[in-house]
mmCIF file of C-alpha atoms and ligand atoms in Angstrom:
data_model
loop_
_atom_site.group_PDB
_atom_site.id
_atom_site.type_symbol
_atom_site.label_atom_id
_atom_site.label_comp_id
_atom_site.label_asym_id
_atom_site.label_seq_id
_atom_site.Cartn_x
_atom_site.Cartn_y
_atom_site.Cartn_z
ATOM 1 C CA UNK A 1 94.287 97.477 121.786
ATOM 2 C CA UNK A 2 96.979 96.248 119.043
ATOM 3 C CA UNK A 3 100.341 96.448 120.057
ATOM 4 C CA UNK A 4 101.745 94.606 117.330
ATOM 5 C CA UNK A 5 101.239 93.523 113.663
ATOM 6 C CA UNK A 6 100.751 89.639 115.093
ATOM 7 C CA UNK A 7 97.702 91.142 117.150
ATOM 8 C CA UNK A 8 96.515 93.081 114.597
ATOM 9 C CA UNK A 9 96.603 90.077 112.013
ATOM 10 C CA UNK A 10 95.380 87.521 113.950
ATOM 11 C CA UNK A 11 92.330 90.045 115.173
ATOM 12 C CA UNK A 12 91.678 90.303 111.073
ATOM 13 C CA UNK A 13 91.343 86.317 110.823
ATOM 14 C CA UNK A 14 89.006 85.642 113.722
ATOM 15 C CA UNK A 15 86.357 86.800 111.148
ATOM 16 C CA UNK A 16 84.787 85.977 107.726
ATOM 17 C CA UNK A 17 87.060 87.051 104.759
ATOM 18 C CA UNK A 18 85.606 90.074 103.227
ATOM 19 C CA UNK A 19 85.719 90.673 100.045
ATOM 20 C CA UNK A 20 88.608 92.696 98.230
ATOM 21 C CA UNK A 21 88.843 94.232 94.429
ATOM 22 C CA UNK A 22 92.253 94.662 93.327
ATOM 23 C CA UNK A 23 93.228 97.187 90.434
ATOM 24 C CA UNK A 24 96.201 96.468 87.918
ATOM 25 C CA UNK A 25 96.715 93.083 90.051
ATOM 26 C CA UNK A 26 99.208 91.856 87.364
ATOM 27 C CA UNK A 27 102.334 92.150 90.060
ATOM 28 C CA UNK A 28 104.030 89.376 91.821
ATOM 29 C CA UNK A 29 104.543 90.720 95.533
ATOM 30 C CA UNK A 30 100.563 91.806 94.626
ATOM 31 C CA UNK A 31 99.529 88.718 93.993
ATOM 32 C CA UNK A 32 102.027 86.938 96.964
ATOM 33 C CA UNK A 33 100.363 88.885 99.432
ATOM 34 C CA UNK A 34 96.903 88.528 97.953
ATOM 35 C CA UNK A 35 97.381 84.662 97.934
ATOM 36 C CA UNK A 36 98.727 84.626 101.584
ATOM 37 C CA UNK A 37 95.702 87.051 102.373
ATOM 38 C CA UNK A 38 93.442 84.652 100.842
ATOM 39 C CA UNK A 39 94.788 81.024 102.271
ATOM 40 C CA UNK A 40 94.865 82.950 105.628
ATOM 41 C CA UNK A 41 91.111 83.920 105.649
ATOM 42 C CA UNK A 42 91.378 87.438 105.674
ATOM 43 C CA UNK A 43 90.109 88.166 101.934
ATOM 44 C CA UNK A 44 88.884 86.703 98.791
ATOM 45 C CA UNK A 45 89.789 88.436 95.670
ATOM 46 C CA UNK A 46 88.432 89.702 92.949
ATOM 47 C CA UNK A 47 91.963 90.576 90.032
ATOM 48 C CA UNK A 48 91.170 93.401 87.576
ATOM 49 C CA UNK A 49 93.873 94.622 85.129
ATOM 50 C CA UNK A 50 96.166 92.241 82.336
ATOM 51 C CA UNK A 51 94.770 88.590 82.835
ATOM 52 C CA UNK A 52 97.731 87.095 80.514
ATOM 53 C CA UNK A 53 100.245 89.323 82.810
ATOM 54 C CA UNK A 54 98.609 88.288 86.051
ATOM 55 C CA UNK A 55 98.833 84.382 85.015
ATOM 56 C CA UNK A 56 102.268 83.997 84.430
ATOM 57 C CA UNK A 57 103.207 86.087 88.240
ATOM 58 C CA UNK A 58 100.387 84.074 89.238
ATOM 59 C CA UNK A 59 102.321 80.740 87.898
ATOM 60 C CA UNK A 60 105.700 82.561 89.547
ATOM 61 C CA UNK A 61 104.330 82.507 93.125
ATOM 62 C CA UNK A 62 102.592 79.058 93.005
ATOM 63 C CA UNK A 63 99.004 80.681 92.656
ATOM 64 C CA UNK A 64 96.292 79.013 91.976
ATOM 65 C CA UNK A 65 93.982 81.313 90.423
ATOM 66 C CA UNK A 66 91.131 78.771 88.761
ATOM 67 C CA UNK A 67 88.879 79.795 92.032
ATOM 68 C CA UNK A 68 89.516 83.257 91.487
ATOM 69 C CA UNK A 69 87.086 85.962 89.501
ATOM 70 C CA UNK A 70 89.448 87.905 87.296
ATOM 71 C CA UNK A 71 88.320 90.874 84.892
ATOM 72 C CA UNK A 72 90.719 91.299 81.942
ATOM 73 C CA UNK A 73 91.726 94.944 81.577
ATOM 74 C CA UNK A 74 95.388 95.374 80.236
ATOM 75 C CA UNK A 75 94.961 99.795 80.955
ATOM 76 C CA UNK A 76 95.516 100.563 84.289
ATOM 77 C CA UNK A 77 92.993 103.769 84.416
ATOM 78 C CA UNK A 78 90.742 101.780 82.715
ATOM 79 C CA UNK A 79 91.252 98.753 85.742
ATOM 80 C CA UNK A 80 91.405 101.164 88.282
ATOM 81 C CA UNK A 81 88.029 102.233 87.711
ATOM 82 C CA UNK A 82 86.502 99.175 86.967
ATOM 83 C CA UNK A 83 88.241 97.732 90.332
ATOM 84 C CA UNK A 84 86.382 100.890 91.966
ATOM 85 C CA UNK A 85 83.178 100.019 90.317
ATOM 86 C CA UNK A 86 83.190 96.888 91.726
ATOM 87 C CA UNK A 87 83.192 98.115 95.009
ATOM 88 C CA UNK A 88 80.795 100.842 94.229
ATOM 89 C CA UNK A 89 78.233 98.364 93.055
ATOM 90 C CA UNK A 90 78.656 95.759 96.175
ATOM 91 C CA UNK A 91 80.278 92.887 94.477
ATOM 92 C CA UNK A 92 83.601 93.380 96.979
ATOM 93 C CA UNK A 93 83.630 95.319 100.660
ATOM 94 C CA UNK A 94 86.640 97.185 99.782
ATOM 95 C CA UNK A 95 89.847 97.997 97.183
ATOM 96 C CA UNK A 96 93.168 97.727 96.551
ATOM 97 C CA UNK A 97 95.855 99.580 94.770
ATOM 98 C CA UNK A 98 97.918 97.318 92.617
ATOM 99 C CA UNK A 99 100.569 97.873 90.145
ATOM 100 C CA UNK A 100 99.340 101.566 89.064
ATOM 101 C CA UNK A 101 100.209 105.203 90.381
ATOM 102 C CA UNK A 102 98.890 106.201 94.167
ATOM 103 C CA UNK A 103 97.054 109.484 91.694
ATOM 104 C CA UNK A 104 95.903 107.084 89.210
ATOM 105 C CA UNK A 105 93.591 104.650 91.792
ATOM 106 C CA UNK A 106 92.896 108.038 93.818
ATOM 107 C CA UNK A 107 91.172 110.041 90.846
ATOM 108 C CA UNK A 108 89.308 106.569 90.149
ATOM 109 C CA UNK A 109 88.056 106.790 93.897
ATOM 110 C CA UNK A 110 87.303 110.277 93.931
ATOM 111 C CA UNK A 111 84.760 110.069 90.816
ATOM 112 C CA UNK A 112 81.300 111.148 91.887
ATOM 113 C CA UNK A 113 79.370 108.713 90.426
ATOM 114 C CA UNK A 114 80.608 106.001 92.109
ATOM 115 C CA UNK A 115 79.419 107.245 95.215
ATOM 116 C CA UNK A 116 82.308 106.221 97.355
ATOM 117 C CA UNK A 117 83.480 109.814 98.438
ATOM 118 C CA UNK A 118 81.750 110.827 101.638
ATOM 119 C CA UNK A 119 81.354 114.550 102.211
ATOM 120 C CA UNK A 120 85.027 114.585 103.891
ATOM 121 C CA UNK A 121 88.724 114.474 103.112
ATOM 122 C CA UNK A 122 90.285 111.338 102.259
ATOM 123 C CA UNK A 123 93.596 111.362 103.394
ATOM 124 C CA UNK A 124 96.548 108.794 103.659
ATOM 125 C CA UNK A 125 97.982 106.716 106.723
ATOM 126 C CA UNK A 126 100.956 104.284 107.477
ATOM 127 C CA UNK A 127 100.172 102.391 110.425
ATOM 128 C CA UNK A 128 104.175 101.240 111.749
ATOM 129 C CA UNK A 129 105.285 98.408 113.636
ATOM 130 C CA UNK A 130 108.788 99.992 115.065
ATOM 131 C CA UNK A 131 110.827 97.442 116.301
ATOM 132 C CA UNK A 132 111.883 99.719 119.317
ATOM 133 C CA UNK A 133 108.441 101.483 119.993
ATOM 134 C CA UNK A 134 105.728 99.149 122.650
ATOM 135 C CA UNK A 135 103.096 100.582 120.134
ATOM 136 C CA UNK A 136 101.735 100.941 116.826
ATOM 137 C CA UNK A 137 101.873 104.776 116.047
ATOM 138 C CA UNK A 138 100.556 106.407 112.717
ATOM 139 C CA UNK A 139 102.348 108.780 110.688
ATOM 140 C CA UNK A 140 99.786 110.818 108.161
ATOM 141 C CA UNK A 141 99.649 111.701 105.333
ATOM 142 C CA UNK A 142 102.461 111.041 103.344
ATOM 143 C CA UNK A 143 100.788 109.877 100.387
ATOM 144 C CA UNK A 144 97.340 112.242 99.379
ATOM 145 C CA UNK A 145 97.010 115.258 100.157
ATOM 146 C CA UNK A 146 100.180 117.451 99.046
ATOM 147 C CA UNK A 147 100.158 120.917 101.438
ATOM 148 C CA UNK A 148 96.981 120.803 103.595
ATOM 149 C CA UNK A 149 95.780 123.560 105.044
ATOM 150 C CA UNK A 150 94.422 123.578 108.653
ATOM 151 C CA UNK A 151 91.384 122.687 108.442
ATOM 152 C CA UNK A 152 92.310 119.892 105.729
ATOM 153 C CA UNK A 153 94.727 118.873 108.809
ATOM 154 C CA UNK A 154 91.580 118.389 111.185
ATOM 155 C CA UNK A 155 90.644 116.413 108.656
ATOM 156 C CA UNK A 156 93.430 114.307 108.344
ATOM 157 C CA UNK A 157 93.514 113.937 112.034
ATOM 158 C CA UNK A 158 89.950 112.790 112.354
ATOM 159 C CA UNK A 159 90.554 110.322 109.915
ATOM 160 C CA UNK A 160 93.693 109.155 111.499
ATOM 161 C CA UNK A 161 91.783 108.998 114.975
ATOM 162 C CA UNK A 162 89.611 106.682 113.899
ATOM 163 C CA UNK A 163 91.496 104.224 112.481
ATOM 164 C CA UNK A 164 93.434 104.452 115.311
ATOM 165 C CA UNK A 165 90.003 103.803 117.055
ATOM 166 C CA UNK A 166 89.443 100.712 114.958
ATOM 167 C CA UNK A 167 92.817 99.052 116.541
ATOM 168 C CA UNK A 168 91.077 99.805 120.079
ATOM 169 C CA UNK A 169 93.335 103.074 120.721
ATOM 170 C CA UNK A 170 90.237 104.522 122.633
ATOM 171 C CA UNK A 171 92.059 107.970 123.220
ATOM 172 C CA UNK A 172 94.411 108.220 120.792
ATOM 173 C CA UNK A 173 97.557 110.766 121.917
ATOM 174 C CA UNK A 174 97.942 112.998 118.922
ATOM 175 C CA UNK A 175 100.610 115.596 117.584
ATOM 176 C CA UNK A 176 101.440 117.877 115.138
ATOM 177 C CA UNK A 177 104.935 117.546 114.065
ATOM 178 C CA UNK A 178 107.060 120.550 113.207
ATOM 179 C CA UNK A 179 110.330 122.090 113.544
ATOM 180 C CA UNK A 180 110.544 122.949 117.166
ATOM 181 C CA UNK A 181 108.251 123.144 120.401
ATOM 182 C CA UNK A 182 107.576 126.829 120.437
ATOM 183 C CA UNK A 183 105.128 128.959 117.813
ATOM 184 C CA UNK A 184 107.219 130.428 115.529
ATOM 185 C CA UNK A 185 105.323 133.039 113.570
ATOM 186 C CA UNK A 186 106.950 132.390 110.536
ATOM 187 C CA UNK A 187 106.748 128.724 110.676
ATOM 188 C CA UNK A 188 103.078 127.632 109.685
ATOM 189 C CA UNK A 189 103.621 124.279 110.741
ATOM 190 C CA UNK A 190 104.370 125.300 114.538
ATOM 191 C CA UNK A 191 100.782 127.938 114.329
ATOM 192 C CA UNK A 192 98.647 125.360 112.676
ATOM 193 C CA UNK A 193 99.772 122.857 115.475
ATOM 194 C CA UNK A 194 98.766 125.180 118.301
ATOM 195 C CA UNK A 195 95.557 125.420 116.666
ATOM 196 C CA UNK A 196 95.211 122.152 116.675
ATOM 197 C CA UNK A 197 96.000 121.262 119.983
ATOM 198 C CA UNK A 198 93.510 124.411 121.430
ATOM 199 C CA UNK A 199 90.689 123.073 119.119
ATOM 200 C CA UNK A 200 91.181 119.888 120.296
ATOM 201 C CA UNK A 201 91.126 120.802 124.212
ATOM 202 C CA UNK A 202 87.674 123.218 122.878
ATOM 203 C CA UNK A 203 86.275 120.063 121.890
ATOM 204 C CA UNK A 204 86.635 120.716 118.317
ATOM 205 C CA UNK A 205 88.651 117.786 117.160
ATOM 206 C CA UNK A 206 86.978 114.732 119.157
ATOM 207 C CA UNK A 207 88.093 111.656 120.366
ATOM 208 C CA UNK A 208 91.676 112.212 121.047
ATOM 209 C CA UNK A 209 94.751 114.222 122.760
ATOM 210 C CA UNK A 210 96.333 116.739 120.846
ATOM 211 C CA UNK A 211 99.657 118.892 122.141
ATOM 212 C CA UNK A 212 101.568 120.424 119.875
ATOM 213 C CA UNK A 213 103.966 121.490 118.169
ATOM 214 C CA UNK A 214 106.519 119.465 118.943
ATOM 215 C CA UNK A 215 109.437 117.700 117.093
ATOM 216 C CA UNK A 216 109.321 114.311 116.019
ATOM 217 C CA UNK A 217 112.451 113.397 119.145
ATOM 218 C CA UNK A 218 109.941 114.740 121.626
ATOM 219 C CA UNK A 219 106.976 113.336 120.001
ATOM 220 C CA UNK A 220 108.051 110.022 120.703
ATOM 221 C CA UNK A 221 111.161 110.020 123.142
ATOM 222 C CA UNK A 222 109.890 110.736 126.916
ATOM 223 C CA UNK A 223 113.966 111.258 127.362
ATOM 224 C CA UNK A 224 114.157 113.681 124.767
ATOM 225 C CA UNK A 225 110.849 115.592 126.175
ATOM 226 C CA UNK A 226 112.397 115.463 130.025
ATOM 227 C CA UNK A 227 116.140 116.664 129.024
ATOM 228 C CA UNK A 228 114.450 119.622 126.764
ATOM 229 C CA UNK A 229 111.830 120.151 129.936
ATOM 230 C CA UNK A 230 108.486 119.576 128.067
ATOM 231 C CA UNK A 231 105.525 119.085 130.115
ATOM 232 C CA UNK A 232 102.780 117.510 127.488
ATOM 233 C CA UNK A 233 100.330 114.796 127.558
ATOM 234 C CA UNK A 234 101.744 113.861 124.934
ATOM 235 C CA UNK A 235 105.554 114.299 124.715
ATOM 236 C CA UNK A 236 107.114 110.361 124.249
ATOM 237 C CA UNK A 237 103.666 108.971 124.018
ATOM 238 C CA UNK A 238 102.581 109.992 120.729
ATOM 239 C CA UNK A 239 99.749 107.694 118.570
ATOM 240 C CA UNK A 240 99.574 109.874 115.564
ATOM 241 C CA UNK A 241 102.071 111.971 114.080
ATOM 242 C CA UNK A 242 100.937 114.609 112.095
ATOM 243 C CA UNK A 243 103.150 115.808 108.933
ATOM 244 C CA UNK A 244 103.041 119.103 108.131
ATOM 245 C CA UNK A 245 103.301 118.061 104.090
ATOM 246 C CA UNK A 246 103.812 115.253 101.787
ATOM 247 C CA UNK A 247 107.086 115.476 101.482
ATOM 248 C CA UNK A 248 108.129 114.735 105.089
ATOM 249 C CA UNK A 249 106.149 112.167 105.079
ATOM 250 C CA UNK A 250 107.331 110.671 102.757
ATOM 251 C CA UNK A 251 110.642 110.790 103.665
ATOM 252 C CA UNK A 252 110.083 109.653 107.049
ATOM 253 C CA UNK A 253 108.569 106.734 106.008
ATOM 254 C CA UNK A 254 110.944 105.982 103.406
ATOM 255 C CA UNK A 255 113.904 106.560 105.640
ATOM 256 C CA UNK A 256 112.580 104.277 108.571
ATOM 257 C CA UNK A 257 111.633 101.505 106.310
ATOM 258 C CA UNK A 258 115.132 101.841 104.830
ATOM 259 C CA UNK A 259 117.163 102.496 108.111
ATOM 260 C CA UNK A 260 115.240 100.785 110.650
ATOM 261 C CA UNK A 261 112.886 97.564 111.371
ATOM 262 C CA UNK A 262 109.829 98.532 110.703
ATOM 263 C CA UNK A 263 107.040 97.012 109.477
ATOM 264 C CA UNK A 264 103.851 99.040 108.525
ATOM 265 C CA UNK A 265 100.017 98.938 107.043
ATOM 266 C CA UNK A 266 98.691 101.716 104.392
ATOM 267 C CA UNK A 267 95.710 102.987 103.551
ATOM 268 C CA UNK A 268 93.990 105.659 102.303
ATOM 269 C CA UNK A 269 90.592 106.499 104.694
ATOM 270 C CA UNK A 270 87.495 108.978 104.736
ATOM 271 C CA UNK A 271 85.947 107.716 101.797
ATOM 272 C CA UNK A 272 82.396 104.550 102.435
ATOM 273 C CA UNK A 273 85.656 102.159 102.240
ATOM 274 C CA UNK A 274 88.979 101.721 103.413
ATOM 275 C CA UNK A 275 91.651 101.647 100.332
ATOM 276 C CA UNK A 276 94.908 99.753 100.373
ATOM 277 C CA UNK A 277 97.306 102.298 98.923
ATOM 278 C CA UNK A 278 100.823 100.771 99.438
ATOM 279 C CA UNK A 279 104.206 102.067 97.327
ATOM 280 C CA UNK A 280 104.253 99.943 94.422
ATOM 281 C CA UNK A 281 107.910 98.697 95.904
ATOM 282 C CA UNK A 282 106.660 97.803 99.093
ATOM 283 C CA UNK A 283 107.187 93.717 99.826
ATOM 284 C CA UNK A 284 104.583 91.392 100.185
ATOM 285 C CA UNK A 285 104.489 92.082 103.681
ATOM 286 C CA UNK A 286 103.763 95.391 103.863
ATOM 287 C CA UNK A 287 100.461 94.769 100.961
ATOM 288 C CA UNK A 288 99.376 91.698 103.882
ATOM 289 C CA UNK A 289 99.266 94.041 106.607
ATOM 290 C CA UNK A 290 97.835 96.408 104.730
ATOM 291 C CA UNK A 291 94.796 94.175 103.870
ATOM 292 C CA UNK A 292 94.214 92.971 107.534
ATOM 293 C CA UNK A 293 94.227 96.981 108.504
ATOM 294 C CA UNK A 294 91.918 97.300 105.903
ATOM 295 C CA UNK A 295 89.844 94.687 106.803
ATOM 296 C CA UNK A 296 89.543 95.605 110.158
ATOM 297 C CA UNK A 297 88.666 99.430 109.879
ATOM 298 C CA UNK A 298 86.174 97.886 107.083
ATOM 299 C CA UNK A 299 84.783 96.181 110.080
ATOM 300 C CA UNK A 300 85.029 98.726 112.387
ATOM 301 C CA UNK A 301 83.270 101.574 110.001
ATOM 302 C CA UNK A 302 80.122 98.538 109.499
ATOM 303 C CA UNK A 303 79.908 97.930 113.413
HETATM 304 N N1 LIG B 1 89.559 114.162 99.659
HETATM 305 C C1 LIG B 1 88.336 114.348 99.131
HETATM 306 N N2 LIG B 1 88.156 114.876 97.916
HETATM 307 C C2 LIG B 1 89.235 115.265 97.218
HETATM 308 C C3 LIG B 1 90.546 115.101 97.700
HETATM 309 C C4 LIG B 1 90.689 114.522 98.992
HETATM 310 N N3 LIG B 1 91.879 114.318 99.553
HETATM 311 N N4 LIG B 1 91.422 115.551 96.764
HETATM 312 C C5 LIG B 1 90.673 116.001 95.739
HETATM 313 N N5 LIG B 1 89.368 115.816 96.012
HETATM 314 C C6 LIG B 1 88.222 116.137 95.142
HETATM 315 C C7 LIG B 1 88.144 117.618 94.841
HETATM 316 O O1 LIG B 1 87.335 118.274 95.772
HETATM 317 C C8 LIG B 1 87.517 117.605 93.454
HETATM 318 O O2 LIG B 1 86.130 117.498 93.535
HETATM 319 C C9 LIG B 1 88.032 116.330 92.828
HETATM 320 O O3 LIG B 1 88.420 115.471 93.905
HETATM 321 C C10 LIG B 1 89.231 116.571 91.941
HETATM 322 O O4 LIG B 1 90.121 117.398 92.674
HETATM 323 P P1 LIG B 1 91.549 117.831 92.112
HETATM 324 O O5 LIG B 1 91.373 118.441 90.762
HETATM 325 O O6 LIG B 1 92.299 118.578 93.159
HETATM 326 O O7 LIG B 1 92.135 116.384 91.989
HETATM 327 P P2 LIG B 1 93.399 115.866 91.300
HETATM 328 O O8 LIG B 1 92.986 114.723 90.473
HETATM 329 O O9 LIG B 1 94.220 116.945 90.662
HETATM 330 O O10 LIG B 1 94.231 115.381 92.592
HETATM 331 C C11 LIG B 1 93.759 114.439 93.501
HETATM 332 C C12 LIG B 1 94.945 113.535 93.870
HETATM 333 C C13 LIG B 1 94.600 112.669 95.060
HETATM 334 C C14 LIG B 1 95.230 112.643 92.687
HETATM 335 C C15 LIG B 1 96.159 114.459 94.213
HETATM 336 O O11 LIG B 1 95.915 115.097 95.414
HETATM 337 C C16 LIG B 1 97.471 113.741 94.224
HETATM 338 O O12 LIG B 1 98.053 113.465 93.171
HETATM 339 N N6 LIG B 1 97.998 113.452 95.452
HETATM 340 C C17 LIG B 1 99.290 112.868 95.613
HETATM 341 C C18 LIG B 1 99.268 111.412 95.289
HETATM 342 C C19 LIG B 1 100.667 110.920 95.072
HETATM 343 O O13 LIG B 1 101.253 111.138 94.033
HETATM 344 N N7 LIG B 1 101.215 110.255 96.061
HETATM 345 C C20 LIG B 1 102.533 109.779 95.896
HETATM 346 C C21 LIG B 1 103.196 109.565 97.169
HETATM 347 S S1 LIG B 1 103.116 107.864 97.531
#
C-alpha cells in the first residue's frame, strides 16, 4: 500500500514504460511532464495535435523530440480522436488529455467504435497527497459525470475502489459525503448515502467499507467524529470520498490545491484504459503523477 506520491512513483518505474498517446500535446507543462515521464521510464510518447506548436514548447523545455512519433493535427477534436484511435488500435496502452476541454477528450473516448467504453460508467478521480493526511485518499468525481444518480454513484464508487485497489488499498474505507450525519429526507445526498452504505454491508457494492452520510470534518477527522459522538468504521479513516455532484468536487479540489499542500493524480476510469484527465492549469507535477497513476492501474487492470 502507497502512502505517498514517492511510493507511488517509484512503484510506476520498477517496470517497463508503457506506452502513452497524448491529445492536443502542443502545451509546455504537457510536454515538461511528458519529458520527465519519459527520461524517468514510466512512458514513451506518442504527441498528436499542432506539430509546429508542439516544437517550439518542445524547444522551451529543452525537449528533445527527434525520438519521438508525433502526428500533426492542429484541431483539437480532430487530435483527440485520433489520440483515442491510437489507443483503440494498440499502437499505445493508454491516453492522455492535453491542451483541449475535459468534454472534448471525453466524447472522443466515449465513441462506440473505438471500442474503449466497457459496459459501465466512466467516472472521474483525484488521487491527493495531503500534506497533513498519513494516506492517499480519493475524492470522486469532480470532473465527469455532472448530478449522478444512485446507482451512477455505485458506479462511481466501484470505479474508485478499484483504483484504490491498484495502490494496494485492499479494503478501501469508503463514504458518501453530504451535509450532515443524519438522513435528512429532503436532502438526497444524505438518502443516497444510506443506501449506499446498506448496499454495501448487503454485499452489493464489493470490495470496500461504506458508512455514510457523513460530512467531509468527520469523514476524515477521528477528533471531529469523537467530539460529535460518531461511531463508524469509517469516521477519520476515510479512502474515498464520495461527492454528491460536480460542483463540490470541484471546488474541493480547487480549494485544497489552492489553500493547502497537496499534491494529487487524475484520471478518468471504467473505460479498457485508464485516461489522464488533469485541469489544463494543473503544473507539471500534477500531469507526472497523473501518468504513474495511470500507469499503474494500466497495470493493475492487465494483471
Ligand atoms: N460513462 C459511460 N458512458 C457515458 C458517460 C459516462 N460517464 N457519459 C455519457 N455516456 C454515454 C451515453 O450513454 C451515450 O451513449 C453517449 O455517451 C453520449 O452521452 P451524452 O449525450 O450524455 O454525452 P455528452 O457528450 O452530452 O456528455 C458526456 C460528457 C462526459 C462530455 C459530459 O458528461 C460532460 O461534459 N461532463 C463534464 C465534463 C467537464 O466539463 N468537466 C469539467 C470539470 S474539470
Amino acid at each position: 500500500m502507497f502512502k505517498t506520491f514517492e511510493e507511488m512513483v517509484e512503484q510506476a518505474k520498477s517496470t517497463a514504460p508503457k506506452v502513452l498517446s497524448v491529445a492536443a500535446a502542443e502545451d509546455p507543462e504537457v510536454l515538461k511532464a511528458v519529458k520527465k515521464a519519459e527520461e524517468d521510464g514510466l512512458i514513451t510518447p506518442i504527441l498528436v495535435g499542432d506539430k509546429e506548436k508542439i516544437e517550439v514548447f518542445a524547444k522551451e523545455v529543452y525537449y528533445d523530440l527527434s525520438n519521438i512519433k508525433i502526428y500533426d493535427e492542429p484541431d483539437v477534436t480532430k487530435a483527440s480522436h485520433k489520440a483515442v484511435q491510437i489507443v483503440a488500435e494498440g499502437e499505445a496502452d493508454f491516453l492522455m488529455k492535453g491542451l483541449v476541454g475535459t468534454a472534448t477528450i471525453l466524447r472522443a473516448l466515449l465513441t462506440k467504435e473505438y471500442g474503449l467504453r466497457q459496459d459501465r460508467l466512466l467516472s472521474h478521480i483525484a488521487l491527493m497527497d495531503l500534506e497533513d493526511l498519513d494516506r492517499l485518499i480519493i475524492m470522486t468525481d469532480g470532473g465527469m459525470n455532472m448530478y449522478p444518480d444512485l446507482n451512477q454513484k455505485k458506479q462511481i464508487i466501484e470505479n474508485a475502489v478499484e483504483v484504490m485497489h491498484s495502490i494496494g488499498v485492499e479494503m478501501p474505507k469508503v463514504v458518501p459525503l453530504a451535509a450532515l450525519e443524519l438522513v435528512n429526507p429532503d436532502m438526497e445526498p444524505t438518502i443516497h448515502a444510506a443506501i449506499l452504505s446498506k448496499m454495501a454491508d448487503r454485499g452489493q457494492i464489493k470490495g470496500c467499507i461504506i458508512d455514510g452520510p457523513l460530512a467531509f470534518d468527520n469523514a476524515i477527522s477521528e477528533e471531529a467524529a469523537k467530539h460529535k459522538g460518531i461511531k463508524s468504521p469509517v469516521a477519520g479513516k476515510a479512502d474515498v470520498l464520495l461527492v454528491p455532484n460536480i460542483e463540490t468536487g470541484n471546488v474541493m479540489y480547487k480549494a485544497l490545491s489552492y489553500f493547502s499542500k497537496m499534491r494529487a493524480a487524475m484520471l478518468v476510469v471504467g473505460a479498457k484504459v485508464p485516461v489522464v484527465v488533469t485541469s489544463r492549469a494543473d503544473n507539471y507535477m500534477t500531469k507526472y503523477y497523473s501518468m504513474a497513476l495511470g500507469k499503474l492501474m494500466m497495470e493493475y487492470k492487465n494483471q
